[in-house]
Amino acid sequence: MKKGEIILDKVSKIYESRQGGEFYVALDNINLKIKSGDRIGLIGCNGSGKTTLLKLIAGIAKASRGEVRVEGKVNSLLEIGAGFHPDLSGIDNIMLNGLLAGMSRNEVLELKNKIVEFSDLGEHIGMPFYTYSSGMKLKLAFSVAVAADPDILIFDEVVSMGDEKFIKMFKDYFSEVLRQRKTVLFATHVLEVLSLYCDKTIWMDKGRVRLMGKTDEVIKQYRKEYGNE
């Protein structure tokens, strides 16, 4: 496998209720091959399996059945503030999350100033994380995620949660990602974003891949299904 490639072979993810006896199939026999440099959008209603699929690729969750193979360094931004300690300052959380993202201590120290500058948090970087607004948390989490120079980037609904400054930050960074031909997986309900940035899109439906193909064609079929065409 080349760096940036992802293969899912007969992958299922099944959750059991805490009371036992009841099961929920989040992913059902998924077969996918994502090539290095692909920019993949994910669409589907809430509960269709998008986030679960991204968590398996990111290594946050494990498949119940089948095999997930990922080649290269993966960084993900799936939940705002996940992995950030509320009582630590922004700068201390940079150190913590840089290590969690797979960087060495020396690498984090070398990149620290760059992350601080990119986050555009100014004097707030020394304040406890719990004092941050959701937009500030998103900026810091995004800045740490992209600093480690990953081969595969995974985003889940980040654009819709950001303010105008963040959207500009995201667009500028994404232009560089396109130039470098990194592999990107991007789940969102903002279909216009996928038309701009993703060459292929996967339509998830009830834990299965309903359709995968060129972004504009998949979005057209998706809108037809829900009466928006």
N, CA, C and O of each residue as an XYZ file, in Angstrom:
916
protein
N       0.824     -1.211      0.000
C       0.000      0.000      0.000
C       0.862      1.266      0.000
O       1.920      1.310      0.627
N       0.396      2.278     -0.703
C       1.077      3.557     -0.716
C       0.633      4.399      0.480
O      -0.446      4.185      1.034
N       1.477      5.361      0.873
C       1.075      6.281      1.929
C      -0.188      7.030      1.501
O      -0.288      7.536      0.383
N      -1.128      7.083      2.407
C      -2.372      7.770      2.115
C      -3.477      6.863      1.633
O      -4.602      7.323      1.436
N      -3.191      5.573      1.433
C      -4.215      4.636      0.983
C      -5.002      4.068      2.158
O      -4.476      3.899      3.258
N      -6.280      3.777      1.896
C      -7.178      3.216      2.906
C      -7.975      2.094      2.265
O      -8.537      2.261      1.182
N      -8.024      0.941      2.940
C      -8.803     -0.192      2.446
C      -9.692     -0.716      3.570
O      -9.210     -1.000      4.667
N     -10.973     -0.843      3.300
C     -11.914     -1.479      4.216
C     -12.450     -2.727      3.542
O     -13.036     -2.659      2.461
N     -12.245     -3.870      4.187
C     -12.613     -5.157      3.614
C     -13.666     -5.835      4.486
O     -13.361     -6.349      5.562
N     -14.922     -5.828      3.998
C     -16.044     -6.475      4.686
C     -16.160     -6.007      6.139
O     -16.262     -6.815      7.062
N     -16.144     -4.696      6.315
C     -16.112     -4.107      7.654
C     -17.520     -3.850      8.181
O     -18.357     -3.258      7.500
N     -17.763     -4.308      9.404
C     -19.007     -4.022     10.110
C     -18.673     -3.497     11.503
O     -17.666     -3.877     12.100
N     -19.536     -2.617     12.009
C     -19.426     -2.133     13.374
C     -20.781     -2.287     14.052
O     -21.780     -1.708     13.624
N     -20.792     -3.083     15.120
C     -22.037     -3.397     15.824
C     -21.892     -2.975     17.277
O     -20.926     -3.338     17.948
N     -22.855     -2.210     17.751
C     -22.874     -1.769     19.148
C     -23.932     -2.560     19.912
O     -25.032     -2.799     19.414
N     -23.576     -2.958     21.127
C     -24.530     -3.634     22.005
C     -25.005     -2.648     23.062
O     -24.213     -1.870     23.595
N     -26.292     -2.683     23.360
C     -26.828     -1.779     24.373
C     -26.227     -2.098     25.733
O     -25.807     -3.227     25.987
N     -26.190     -1.099     26.604
C     -25.603     -1.296     27.928
C     -26.384     -2.322     28.742
O     -25.825     -2.994     29.608
N     -27.672     -2.438     28.459
C     -28.482     -3.413     29.171
C     -28.261     -4.828     28.647
O     -28.606     -5.809     29.305
N     -27.675     -4.918     27.442
C     -27.407     -6.221     26.838
C     -28.618     -6.731     26.081
O     -29.759     -6.375     26.373
N     -28.340     -7.563     25.114
C     -29.420     -8.213     24.371
C     -29.863     -7.473     23.127
O     -30.401     -8.093     22.210
N     -29.653     -6.164     23.064
C     -30.043     -5.391     21.894
C     -28.793     -4.901     21.156
O     -27.807     -4.500     21.775
N     -28.857     -4.942     19.822
C     -27.704     -4.569     19.013
C     -28.095     -3.512     17.986
O     -29.219     -3.482     17.484
N     -27.122     -2.645     17.692
C     -27.316     -1.628     16.669
C     -26.187     -1.754     15.658
O     -25.013     -1.662     16.017
N     -26.541     -1.964     14.400
C     -25.543     -2.108     13.340
C     -25.253     -0.725     12.760
O     -26.051     -0.184     11.994
N     -24.099     -0.157     13.133
C     -23.729      1.182     12.658
C     -23.138      1.121     11.256
O     -23.373      2.011     10.439
N     -22.371      0.071     10.979
C     -21.805     -0.163      9.646
C     -22.044     -1.622      9.271
O     -21.880     -2.524     10.093
N     -22.430     -1.837      8.024
C     -22.837     -3.185      7.605
C     -22.098     -3.599      6.335
O     -22.494     -3.239      5.226
N     -21.016     -4.364      6.514
C     -20.289     -4.975      5.397
C     -19.791     -3.934      4.378
O     -20.177     -3.949      3.209
N     -18.942     -3.052      4.851
C     -18.407     -1.970      4.020
C     -17.148     -2.433      3.296
O     -16.219     -2.955      3.912
N     -17.132     -2.235      1.980
C     -15.949     -2.506      1.164
C     -15.572     -1.224      0.424
O     -16.331     -0.728     -0.409
N     -14.392     -0.698      0.740
C     -13.943      0.549      0.131
C     -12.445      0.507     -0.133
O     -11.687     -0.098      0.624
N     -12.029      1.152     -1.208
C     -10.613      1.397     -1.440
C     -10.450      2.863     -1.789
O     -10.975      3.336     -2.797
N      -9.724      3.575     -0.951
C      -9.465      4.997     -1.158
C      -7.996      5.165     -1.516
O      -7.115      4.760     -0.758
N      -7.741      5.757     -2.660
C      -6.372      5.899     -3.154
C      -5.679      7.104     -2.535
O      -6.324      8.043     -2.067
N      -4.360      7.055     -2.544
C      -3.566      8.176     -2.054
C      -3.879      9.424     -2.862
O      -3.847      9.401     -4.092
N      -4.185     10.523     -2.161
C      -4.499     11.773     -2.837
C      -5.961     11.977     -3.141
O      -6.352     13.048     -3.605
N      -6.792     10.959     -2.885
C      -8.232     11.121     -3.086
C      -8.787     12.133     -2.088
O      -8.345     12.204     -0.942
N      -9.754     12.906     -2.541
C     -10.462     13.833     -1.664
C     -11.914     13.375     -1.624
O     -12.679     13.595     -2.563
N     -12.274     12.736     -0.523
C     -13.540     12.027     -0.426
C     -14.507     12.769      0.488
O     -14.184     13.038      1.645
N     -15.683     13.098     -0.019
C     -16.752     13.641      0.799
C     -17.638     12.516      1.296
O     -17.761     11.481      0.642
N     -18.250     12.714      2.439
C     -19.222     11.765      2.971
C     -20.514     12.506      3.271
O     -20.514     13.524      3.963
N     -21.622     11.980      2.739
C     -22.924     12.575      3.000
C     -23.881     11.481      3.455
O     -23.614     10.290      3.295
N     -24.988     11.911      4.018
C     -25.994     10.981      4.517
C     -26.716     11.582      5.699
O     -26.204     12.491      6.352
N     -27.901     11.080      5.975
C     -28.678     11.574      7.112
C     -27.966     11.249      8.416
O     -27.071     10.404      8.444
N     -28.358     11.913      9.493
C     -27.830     11.583     10.808
C     -28.116     10.118     11.127
O     -29.227      9.628     10.926
N     -27.082      9.424     11.633
C     -27.232      8.009     11.943
C     -26.953      7.077     10.779
O     -27.169      5.870     10.882
N     -26.467      7.636      9.660
C     -26.217      6.802      8.473
C     -24.903      6.038      8.538
O     -24.681      5.119      7.749
N     -24.007      6.417      9.493
C     -22.746      5.693      9.634
C     -21.513      6.491      9.272
O     -20.406      5.954      9.304
N     -21.674      7.770      8.926
C     -20.534      8.576      8.484
C     -19.462      8.692      9.566
O     -18.292      8.387      9.332
N     -19.872      9.134     10.742
C     -18.911      9.358     11.816
C     -18.276      8.055     12.280
O     -17.083      8.018     12.585
N     -19.063      6.991     12.335
C     -18.508      5.685     12.722
C     -17.448      5.241     11.730
O     -16.399      4.731     12.124
N     -17.712      5.431     10.459
C     -16.740      5.071      9.425
C     -15.441      5.858      9.614
O     -14.351      5.293      9.530
N     -15.561      7.157      9.868
C     -14.373      7.982     10.067
C     -13.610      7.573     11.318
O     -12.379      7.597     11.324
N     -14.319      7.199     12.374
C     -13.662      6.776     13.615
C     -12.862      5.491     13.409
O     -11.783      5.337     13.982
N     -13.376      4.577     12.603
C     -12.642      3.337     12.326
C     -11.374      3.633     11.544
O     -10.322      3.062     11.834
N     -11.457      4.520     10.555
C     -10.289      4.872      9.745
C      -9.261      5.613     10.591
O      -8.055      5.424     10.427
N      -9.750      6.462     11.504
C      -8.849      7.238     12.369
C      -8.229      6.394     13.473
O      -7.285      6.834     14.129
N      -8.744      5.189     13.686
C      -8.214      4.325     14.738
C      -8.810      4.608     16.105
O      -8.324      4.091     17.111
N      -9.862      5.426     16.155
C     -10.513      5.753     17.423
C     -11.401      4.601     17.876
O     -11.556      4.362     19.074
N     -11.982      3.889     16.912
C     -12.824      2.722     17.203
C     -12.324      1.541     16.386
O     -11.607      1.711     15.400
N     -12.714      0.336     16.812
C     -12.318     -0.885     16.113
C     -13.534     -1.547     15.467
O     -14.648     -1.490     15.988
N     -13.290     -2.167     14.333
C     -14.364     -2.858     13.628
C     -14.791     -4.101     14.401
O     -13.968     -4.759     15.037
N     -16.080     -4.414     14.341
C     -16.577     -5.657     14.939
C     -16.222     -6.845     14.055
O     -15.926     -7.938     14.537
N     -16.259     -6.602     12.753
C     -15.885     -7.635     11.773
C     -15.157     -6.973     10.614
O     -15.331     -5.781     10.358
N     -14.343     -7.751      9.917
C     -13.641     -7.239      8.760
C     -12.323     -6.580      9.119
O     -11.905     -6.584     10.277
N     -11.678     -6.019      8.118
C     -10.334     -5.454      8.288
C     -10.277     -4.024      7.758
O     -10.763     -3.726      6.667
N      -9.669     -3.149      8.558
C      -9.407     -1.769      8.150
C      -7.903     -1.590      8.029
O      -7.172     -1.755      9.006
N      -7.436     -1.251      6.820
C      -6.008     -1.029      6.605
C      -5.766      0.410      6.181
O      -6.375      0.903      5.232
N      -4.874      1.071      6.895
C      -4.572      2.476      6.648
C      -3.060      2.637      6.591
O      -2.349      2.202      7.497
N      -2.571      3.261      5.530
C      -1.132      3.448      5.374
C      -0.790      4.925      5.524
O      -1.261      5.764      4.757
N       0.039      5.233      6.524
C       0.464      6.614      6.726
C      -0.073      7.206      8.009
O      -0.855      6.584      8.728
N       0.365      8.427      8.279
C      -0.042      9.142      9.498
C      -1.422      9.751      9.293
O      -1.685     10.412      8.289
N      -2.304      9.512     10.277
C      -3.672     10.010     10.205
C      -3.901     11.046     11.303
O      -3.542     10.822     12.459
N      -4.494     12.172     10.940
C      -4.953     13.143     11.925
C      -6.418     13.423     11.673
O      -6.848     13.558     10.528
N      -7.191     13.510     12.762
C      -8.627     13.691     12.606
C      -9.136     14.813     13.494
O      -8.580     15.100     14.555
N     -10.205     15.437     13.032
C     -10.917     16.439     13.812
C     -12.389     16.050     13.746
O     -13.118     16.458     12.842
N     -12.812     15.243     14.737
C     -14.162     14.685     14.729
C     -15.075     15.343     15.751
O     -16.276     15.479     15.516
N     -14.518     15.750     16.880
C     -15.322     16.384     17.920
C     -14.536     17.567     18.480
O     -13.347     17.445     18.775
N     -15.199     18.704     18.624
C     -14.522     19.878     19.166
C     -14.079     19.609     20.596
O     -14.883     19.239     21.452
N     -12.784     19.800     20.841
C     -12.284     19.681     22.210
C     -11.982     18.281     22.660
O     -11.534     18.087     23.790
N     -12.210     17.284     21.812
C     -11.905     15.908     22.215
C     -10.403     15.772     22.461
O      -9.590     16.111     21.601
N     -10.048     15.274     23.642
C      -8.637     15.114     23.980
C      -8.003     16.338     24.609
O      -6.841     16.290     25.012
N      -8.742     17.439     24.703
C      -8.232     18.654     25.325
C      -8.680     18.704     26.787
O      -9.847     18.465     27.095
N      -7.747     19.014     27.677
C      -8.068     19.067     29.105
C      -8.625     20.449     29.437
O      -7.965     21.451     29.159
N      -9.814     20.531     30.021
C     -10.450     21.838     30.244
C      -9.682     22.779     31.167
O      -9.781     23.999     31.030
N      -8.916     22.219     32.110
C      -8.220     23.065     33.081
C      -6.839     23.507     32.618
O      -6.239     24.398     33.219
N      -6.330     22.890     31.554
C      -5.026     23.281     31.034
C      -5.166     24.479     30.098
O      -6.212     24.683     29.481
N      -4.114     25.252     30.005
C      -4.110     26.387     29.081
C      -4.042     25.895     27.640
O      -3.767     24.724     27.376
N      -4.296     26.805     26.726
C      -4.189     26.448     25.315
C      -2.798     25.944     24.966
O      -2.658     24.971     24.226
N      -1.765     26.601     25.495
C      -0.389     26.207     25.173
C      -0.064     24.827     25.723
O       0.619     24.041     25.066
N      -0.554     24.523     26.943
C      -0.315     23.195     27.517
C      -1.093     22.121     26.760
O      -0.626     20.990     26.623
N      -2.266     22.474     26.276
C      -3.044     21.520     25.483
C      -2.393     21.251     24.125
O      -2.557     20.170     23.558
N      -1.660     22.230     23.606
C      -0.909     21.995     22.378
C       0.114     20.888     22.602
O       0.246     19.979     21.783
N       0.832     20.969     23.712
C       1.818     19.939     24.043
C       1.144     18.580     24.193
O       1.610     17.584     23.640
N       0.053     18.544     24.940
C      -0.647     17.288     25.190
C      -1.158     16.660     23.905
O      -0.927     15.478     23.650
N      -1.859     17.456     23.089
C      -2.475     16.905     21.889
C      -1.484     16.648     20.769
O      -1.715     15.789     19.918
N      -0.394     17.377     20.761
C       0.664     17.066     19.797
C       1.221     15.679     20.035
O       1.456     14.927     19.089
N       1.432     15.337     21.294
C       1.913     13.990     21.642
C       0.866     12.941     21.289
O       1.206     11.877     20.772
N      -0.418     13.233     21.565
C      -1.496     12.296     21.235
C      -1.637     12.101     19.732
O      -2.087     11.052     19.270
N      -1.245     13.130     18.970
C      -1.325     13.049     17.507
C      -0.154     12.288     16.895
O      -0.092     12.101     15.680
N       0.774     11.851     17.747
C       1.874     11.035     17.243
C       3.182     11.763     17.064
O       4.149     11.180     16.573
N       3.238     13.039     17.456
C       4.493     13.776     17.352
C       5.358     13.515     18.576
O       4.846     13.229     19.659
N       6.669     13.614     18.402
C       7.582     13.513     19.538
C       7.560     14.837     20.294
O       7.074     15.847     19.787
N       8.093     14.816     21.512
C       8.138     16.048     22.312
C       8.931     17.138     21.588
O       8.538     18.304     21.592
N      10.053     16.750     20.965
C      10.864     17.728     20.236
C      10.108     18.319     19.049
O      10.218     19.510     18.758
N       9.334     17.461     18.364
C       8.553     17.945     17.225
C       7.507     18.953     17.678
O       7.296     19.975     17.026
N       6.852     18.660     18.803
C       5.837     19.586     19.306
C       6.478     20.921     19.696
O       5.937     21.986     19.399
N       7.622     20.856     20.355
C       8.309     22.083     20.751
C       8.702     22.916     19.534
O       8.613     24.144     19.551
N       9.141     22.227     18.471
C       9.530     22.934     17.249
C       8.331     23.590     16.566
O       8.456     24.656     15.964
N       7.162     22.939     16.665
C       5.981     23.425     15.968
C       5.100     24.324     16.829
O       4.152     24.926     16.324
N       5.403     24.421     18.118
C       4.523     25.116     19.063
C       4.209     26.539     18.619
O       3.043     26.934     18.575
N       5.248     27.316     18.289
C       5.022     28.712     17.897
C       4.202     28.810     16.615
O       3.369     29.705     16.469
N       4.438     27.893     15.698
C       3.686     27.871     14.443
C       2.207     27.587     14.709
O       1.328     28.197     14.100
N       1.943     26.643     15.637
C       0.561     26.301     15.983
C      -0.132     27.483     16.639
O      -1.279     27.792     16.317
N       0.564     28.148     17.562
C       0.003     29.316     18.246
C      -0.342     30.410     17.239
O      -1.421     30.999     17.301
N       0.571     30.677     16.319
C       0.348     31.721     15.310
C      -0.818     31.358     14.403
O      -1.654     32.202     14.083
N      -0.868     30.081     13.988
C      -1.908     29.634     13.069
C      -3.285     29.682     13.727
O      -4.284     29.967     13.067
N      -3.334     29.401     15.035
C      -4.612     29.379     15.744
C      -5.223     30.770     15.888
O      -6.437     30.902     16.044
N      -4.379     31.820     15.836
C      -4.834     33.202     15.908
C      -5.608     33.494     17.199
O      -6.578     34.252     17.195
N      -5.162     32.876     18.312
C      -5.850     33.054     19.587
C      -5.242     34.173     20.441
O      -5.820     34.561     21.457
N      -4.090     34.688     20.034
C      -3.479     35.801     20.745
C      -3.245     35.509     22.214
O      -2.734     34.447     22.570
N      -3.620     36.455     23.069
C      -3.377     36.318     24.509
C      -4.211     35.205     25.144
O      -3.916     34.766     26.256
N      -5.243     34.753     24.448
C      -6.093     33.692     25.015
C      -5.366     32.349     25.096
O      -5.815     31.442     25.797
N      -4.248     32.219     24.384
C      -3.535     30.945     24.359
C      -3.047     30.543     25.757
O      -2.821     29.359     26.008
N      -2.884     31.492     26.652
C      -2.430     31.187     28.006
C      -3.559     30.968     28.998
O      -3.311     30.718     30.178
N      -4.807     31.060     28.524
C      -5.959     30.901     29.409
C      -6.446     29.452     29.414
O      -6.189     28.714     28.463
N      -7.151     29.032     30.479
C      -7.664     27.658     30.537
C      -8.608     27.355     29.372
O      -9.351     28.227     28.922
N      -8.569     26.138     28.901
C      -9.354     25.736     27.734
C     -10.853     25.891     27.983
O     -11.605     26.184     27.054
N     -11.298     25.695     29.235
C     -12.734     25.771     29.513
C     -13.287     27.187     29.340
O     -14.501     27.371     29.244
N     -12.407     28.182     29.300
C     -12.864     29.561     29.106
C     -13.060     29.904     27.631
O     -13.580     30.973     27.312
N     -12.653     29.021     26.736
C     -12.727     29.294     25.303
C     -14.167     29.177     24.793
O     -14.950     28.370     25.295
N     -14.496     29.976     23.811
C     -15.754     29.794     23.087
C     -15.614     28.570     22.184
O     -14.506     28.073     21.980
N     -16.729     28.084     21.644
C     -16.660     26.919     20.763
C     -15.814     27.214     19.527
O     -15.115     26.335     19.022
N     -15.879     28.468     19.036
C     -15.065     28.835     17.876
C     -13.585     28.830     18.185
O     -12.784     28.417     17.346
N     -13.202     29.278     19.366
C     -11.797     29.278     19.778
C     -11.295     27.839     19.949
O     -10.178     27.513     19.548
N     -12.126     26.991     20.542
C     -11.756     25.583     20.706
C     -11.524     24.929     19.349
O     -10.579     24.161     19.169
N     -12.397     25.244     18.402
C     -12.277     24.679     17.063
C     -10.991     25.122     16.387
O     -10.311     24.313     15.755
N     -10.649     26.406     16.513
C      -9.419     26.919     15.904
C      -8.182     26.215     16.466
O      -7.276     25.844     15.719
N      -8.153     26.035     17.793
C      -6.992     25.399     18.408
C      -6.905     23.930     18.014
O      -5.828     23.436     17.680
N      -8.037     23.232     18.053
C      -8.047     21.817     17.684
C      -7.623     21.621     16.230
O      -6.870     20.698     15.919
N      -8.104     22.484     15.346
C      -7.745     22.414     13.933
C      -6.257     22.692     13.738
O      -5.594     22.016     12.952
N      -5.740     23.677     14.446
C      -4.323     24.050     14.311
C      -3.408     22.915     14.732
O      -2.385     22.673     14.091
N      -3.766     22.215     15.805
C      -2.960     21.076     16.260
C      -3.074     19.920     15.273
O      -2.079     19.267     14.957
N      -4.291     19.668     14.786
C      -4.521     18.529     13.893
C      -3.703     18.623     12.611
O      -3.175     17.618     12.134
N      -3.596     19.825     12.053
C      -2.923     19.957     10.759
C      -1.418     20.161     10.893
O      -0.694     20.058      9.904
N      -0.938     20.447     12.101
C       0.479     20.770     12.284
C       1.389     19.570     12.128
O       2.559     19.726     11.776
N       0.873     18.366     12.385
C       1.715     17.167     12.374
C       2.029     16.662     10.965
O       2.666     15.620     10.808
N       1.581     17.399      9.936
C       1.836     17.041      8.540
C       1.389     15.609      8.241
O       2.206     14.786      7.829
N       0.108     15.301      8.441
C      -0.385     13.939      8.229
C      -0.494     13.581      6.751
O      -0.539     14.456      5.887
N      -0.537     12.276      6.477
C      -0.775     11.797      5.118
C      -2.264     11.743      4.821
O      -2.686     11.862      3.671
N      -3.066     11.558      5.887
C      -4.521     11.438      5.758
C      -5.175     12.384      6.760
O      -4.861     12.356      7.950
N      -6.078     13.216      6.272
C      -6.806     14.159      7.127
C      -8.278     13.788      7.140
O      -8.871     13.502      6.100
N      -8.859     13.796      8.336
C     -10.268     13.429      8.492
C     -10.993     14.559      9.215
O     -10.603     14.956     10.313
N     -12.053     15.073      8.589
C     -12.844     16.151      9.171
C     -14.311     15.734      9.219
O     -14.818     15.094      8.299
N     -14.987     16.110     10.312
C     -16.410     15.800     10.447
C     -17.156     17.081     10.827
O     -17.140     17.493     11.987
N     -17.807     17.706      9.851
C     -18.665     18.872     10.082
C     -17.937     20.096     10.648
O     -18.555     20.917     11.325
N     -16.630     20.229     10.379
C     -15.906     21.343     10.992
C     -16.287     22.699     10.401
O     -16.313     23.697     11.120
N     -16.581     22.747      9.110
C     -16.856     24.037      8.475
C     -18.135     24.658      9.018
O     -18.189     25.863      9.262
N     -19.165     23.838      9.207
C     -20.456     24.375      9.649
C     -20.401     24.908     11.078
O     -21.287     25.658     11.487
N     -19.372     24.533     11.845
C     -19.273     24.969     13.235
C     -18.391     26.202     13.409
O     -18.323     26.757     14.505
N     -17.713     26.640     12.346
C     -16.754     27.724     12.470
C     -17.322     29.083     12.088
O     -18.322     29.179     11.377
N     -16.657     30.145     12.578
C     -17.043     31.493     12.195
C     -16.326     31.864     10.889
O     -15.638     31.038     10.291
N     -16.499     33.118     10.462
C     -15.932     33.541      9.185
C     -14.407     33.430      9.173
O     -13.817     33.028      8.170
N     -13.773     33.788     10.298
C     -12.318     33.690     10.369
C     -11.861     32.244     10.222
O     -10.880     31.958      9.534
N     -12.589     31.329     10.881
C     -12.199     29.925     10.781
C     -12.401     29.406      9.355
O     -11.560     28.674      8.831
N     -13.498     29.782      8.743
C     -13.766     29.316      7.377
C     -12.655     29.764      6.428
O     -12.226     29.002      5.561
N     -12.193     31.004      6.599
C     -11.072     31.473      5.774
C      -9.809     30.665      6.079
O      -9.071     30.295      5.166
N      -9.561     30.390      7.380
C      -8.421     29.576      7.779
C      -8.495     28.193      7.126
O      -7.501     27.675      6.616
N      -9.688     27.612      7.156
C      -9.887     26.279      6.581
C      -9.656     26.297      5.069
O      -8.972     25.424      4.535
N     -10.221     27.284      4.382
C     -10.079     27.363      2.933
C      -8.617     27.535      2.520
O      -8.148     26.890      1.583
N      -7.901     28.416      3.233
C      -6.487     28.642      2.922
C      -5.685     27.358      3.114
O      -4.853     27.005      2.279
N      -5.942     26.667      4.216
C      -5.223     25.435      4.473
C      -5.583     24.377      3.441
O      -4.714     23.649      2.961
N      -6.858     24.293      3.102
C      -7.293     23.258      2.163
C      -6.660     23.454      0.795
O      -6.382     22.479      0.096
N      -6.431     24.692      0.409
C      -5.754     24.954     -0.869
C      -4.355     24.344     -0.870
O      -3.905     23.809     -1.884
N      -3.668     24.427      0.276
C      -2.346     23.822      0.400
C      -2.441     22.299      0.381
O      -1.582     21.633     -0.195
N      -3.485     21.741      1.011
C      -3.710     20.287      1.008
C      -3.890     19.783     -0.417
O      -3.342     18.745     -0.788
N      -4.654     20.518     -1.211
C      -4.874     20.128     -2.604
C      -3.564     20.134     -3.384
O      -3.318     19.254     -4.209
N      -2.733     21.127     -3.116
C      -1.453     21.219     -3.814
C      -0.553     20.041     -3.466
O       0.161     19.526     -4.327
N      -0.587     19.614     -2.208
C       0.275     18.529     -1.742
C      -0.298     17.143     -2.022
O       0.380     16.138     -1.809
N      -1.547     17.084     -2.499
C      -2.206     15.814     -2.848
C      -2.293     14.874     -1.640
O      -2.008     13.682     -1.751
N      -2.679     15.411     -0.512
C      -2.935     14.564      0.651
C      -4.301     13.901      0.506
O      -5.164     14.388     -0.224
N      -4.485     12.792      1.206
C      -5.780     12.114      1.222
C      -6.674     12.792      2.252
O      -6.261     13.028      3.388
N      -7.909     13.105      1.844
C      -8.831     13.812      2.729
C     -10.177     13.099      2.744
O     -10.699     12.711      1.698
N     -10.735     12.930      3.951
C     -12.106     12.469      4.109
C     -12.863     13.548      4.870
O     -12.424     14.002      5.927
N     -14.000     13.950      4.323
C     -14.667     15.145      4.819
C     -16.174     14.906      4.862
O     -16.835     14.899      3.823
N     -16.716     14.710      6.066
C     -18.155     14.521      6.234
C     -18.825     15.848      6.531
O     -18.371     16.595      7.398
N     -19.896     16.145      5.822
C     -20.601     17.404      6.054
C     -22.002     17.344      5.463
O     -22.271     16.561      4.552
N     -22.894     18.185      5.994
C     -24.219     18.371      5.408
C     -24.231     19.577      4.475
O     -25.230     19.832      3.803
N     -23.128     20.318      4.431
C     -23.027     21.493      3.549
C     -22.508     21.007      2.196
O     -21.302     20.973      1.954
N     -23.427     20.637      1.335
C     -23.060     19.969      0.082
C     -22.228     20.847     -0.839
O     -21.407     20.341     -1.605
N     -22.432     22.156     -0.773
C     -21.684     23.071     -1.639
C     -20.179     23.011     -1.356
O     -19.366     23.212     -2.258
N     -19.818     22.735     -0.115
C     -18.403     22.615      0.253
C     -17.778     21.420     -0.458
O     -16.646     21.497     -0.937
N     -18.514     20.322     -0.524
C     -17.984     19.122     -1.180
C     -17.765     19.360     -2.667
O     -16.798     18.863     -3.243
N     -18.654     20.113     -3.285
C     -18.495     20.415     -4.706
C     -17.205     21.192     -4.970
O     -16.593     21.056     -6.030
N     -16.799     22.010     -3.992
C     -15.585     22.797     -4.149
C     -14.318     21.978     -3.926
O     -13.326     22.170     -4.629
N     -14.343     21.063     -2.951
C     -13.103     20.458     -2.474
C     -12.954     18.951     -2.705
O     -11.838     18.438     -2.635
N     -14.024     18.243     -2.972
C     -13.936     16.773     -3.041
C     -14.191     16.268     -4.456
O     -15.195     16.620     -5.076
N     -13.281     15.446     -4.964
C     -13.458     14.910     -6.303
C     -14.405     13.713     -6.321
O     -15.024     13.427     -7.346
N     -14.522     13.007     -5.184
C     -15.443     11.872     -5.064
C     -16.254     12.024     -3.783
O     -15.813     12.668     -2.831
N     -17.435     11.431     -3.769
C     -18.269     11.482     -2.572
C     -18.932     10.124     -2.341
O     -19.329      9.431     -3.278
N     -19.035      9.770     -1.055
C     -19.700      8.542     -0.634
C     -21.013      8.916      0.039
O     -21.040      9.734      0.959
N     -22.086      8.317     -0.423
C     -23.405      8.502      0.199
C     -23.659      7.316      1.112
O     -23.827      6.187      0.652
N     -23.685      7.587      2.430
C     -23.953      6.546      3.420
C     -25.444      6.510      3.741
O     -26.089      7.550      3.874
N     -25.981      5.293      3.864
C     -27.408      5.128      4.152
C     -27.606      3.868      4.990
O     -27.383      2.754      4.517
N     -28.029      4.058      6.243
C     -28.313      2.948      7.153
C     -27.127      1.996      7.286
O     -27.289      0.775      7.268
N     -25.935      2.573      7.419
C     -24.738      1.781      7.649
C     -24.118      1.152      6.421
O     -23.169      0.377      6.534
N     -24.640      1.473      5.252
C     -24.106      0.925      4.007
C     -23.709      2.051      3.049
O     -24.133      3.197      3.195
N     -22.886      1.688      2.072
C     -22.549      2.643      1.012
C     -23.659      2.587     -0.024
O     -23.791      1.609     -0.761
N     -24.446      3.638     -0.070
C     -25.553      3.695     -1.037
C     -25.023      3.987     -2.443
O     -25.475      3.409     -3.432
N     -24.039      4.912     -2.501
C     -23.484      5.303     -3.799
C     -22.126      5.941     -3.587
O     -21.925      6.672     -2.617
N     -21.190      5.669     -4.491
C     -19.891      6.327     -4.482
C     -19.530      6.688     -5.917
O     -19.637      5.859     -6.821
N     -19.106      7.922     -6.117
C     -18.757      8.351     -7.463
C     -18.338      9.805     -7.479
O     -17.984     10.367     -6.443
N     -18.379     10.416     -8.655
C     -18.021     11.827     -8.776
C     -18.967     12.658     -7.912
O     -20.172     12.409     -7.860
N     -18.398     13.637     -7.247
C     -19.152     14.401     -6.247
C     -20.449     14.992     -6.795
O     -21.501     14.839     -6.175
N     -20.393     15.658     -7.933
C     -21.590     16.318     -8.464
C     -22.690     15.311     -8.778
O     -23.870     15.601     -8.577
N     -22.310     14.117     -9.274
C     -23.309     13.106     -9.607
C     -23.953     12.525     -8.348
O     -25.165     12.312     -8.302
N     -23.130     12.271     -7.328
C     -23.662     11.710     -6.084
C     -24.584     12.713     -5.398
O     -25.653     12.344     -4.913
N     -24.173     13.983     -5.357
C     -25.009     15.020     -4.746
C     -26.336     15.164     -5.503
O     -27.382     15.364     -4.887
N     -26.294     15.063     -6.820
C     -27.520     15.152     -7.626
C     -28.499     14.050     -7.242
O     -29.687     14.310     -7.052
N     -28.005     12.823     -7.128
C     -28.864     11.691     -6.749
C     -29.368     11.837     -5.313
O     -30.512     11.495     -5.011
N     -28.518     12.339     -4.444
C     -28.887     12.541     -3.031
C     -30.014     13.569     -2.919
O     -30.972     13.372     -2.172
N     -29.891     14.647     -3.654
C     -30.933     15.679     -3.625
C     -32.245     15.178     -4.226
O     -33.324     15.540     -3.756
N     -32.155     14.360     -5.246
C     -33.367     13.770     -5.823
C     -34.108     12.925     -4.797
O     -35.337     12.954     -4.720
N     -33.348     12.172     -4.011
C     -33.924     11.291     -3.001
C     -34.744     12.086     -1.973
O     -35.785     11.629     -1.500
N     -34.244     13.293     -1.640
C     -34.886     14.061     -0.580
C     -35.668     15.269     -1.120
O     -36.002     16.193     -0.378
N     -35.951     15.238     -2.438
C     -36.825     16.236     -2.999
C     -36.261     17.628     -3.121
O     -36.995     18.616     -3.133
N     -34.913     17.696     -3.215
C     -34.276     19.020     -3.307
C     -33.724     19.304     -4.700
O     -32.983     20.268     -4.892
N     -34.078     18.478     -5.656
C     -33.554     18.671     -7.012
C     -34.617     19.357     -7.886
O     -34.377     19.611     -9.067
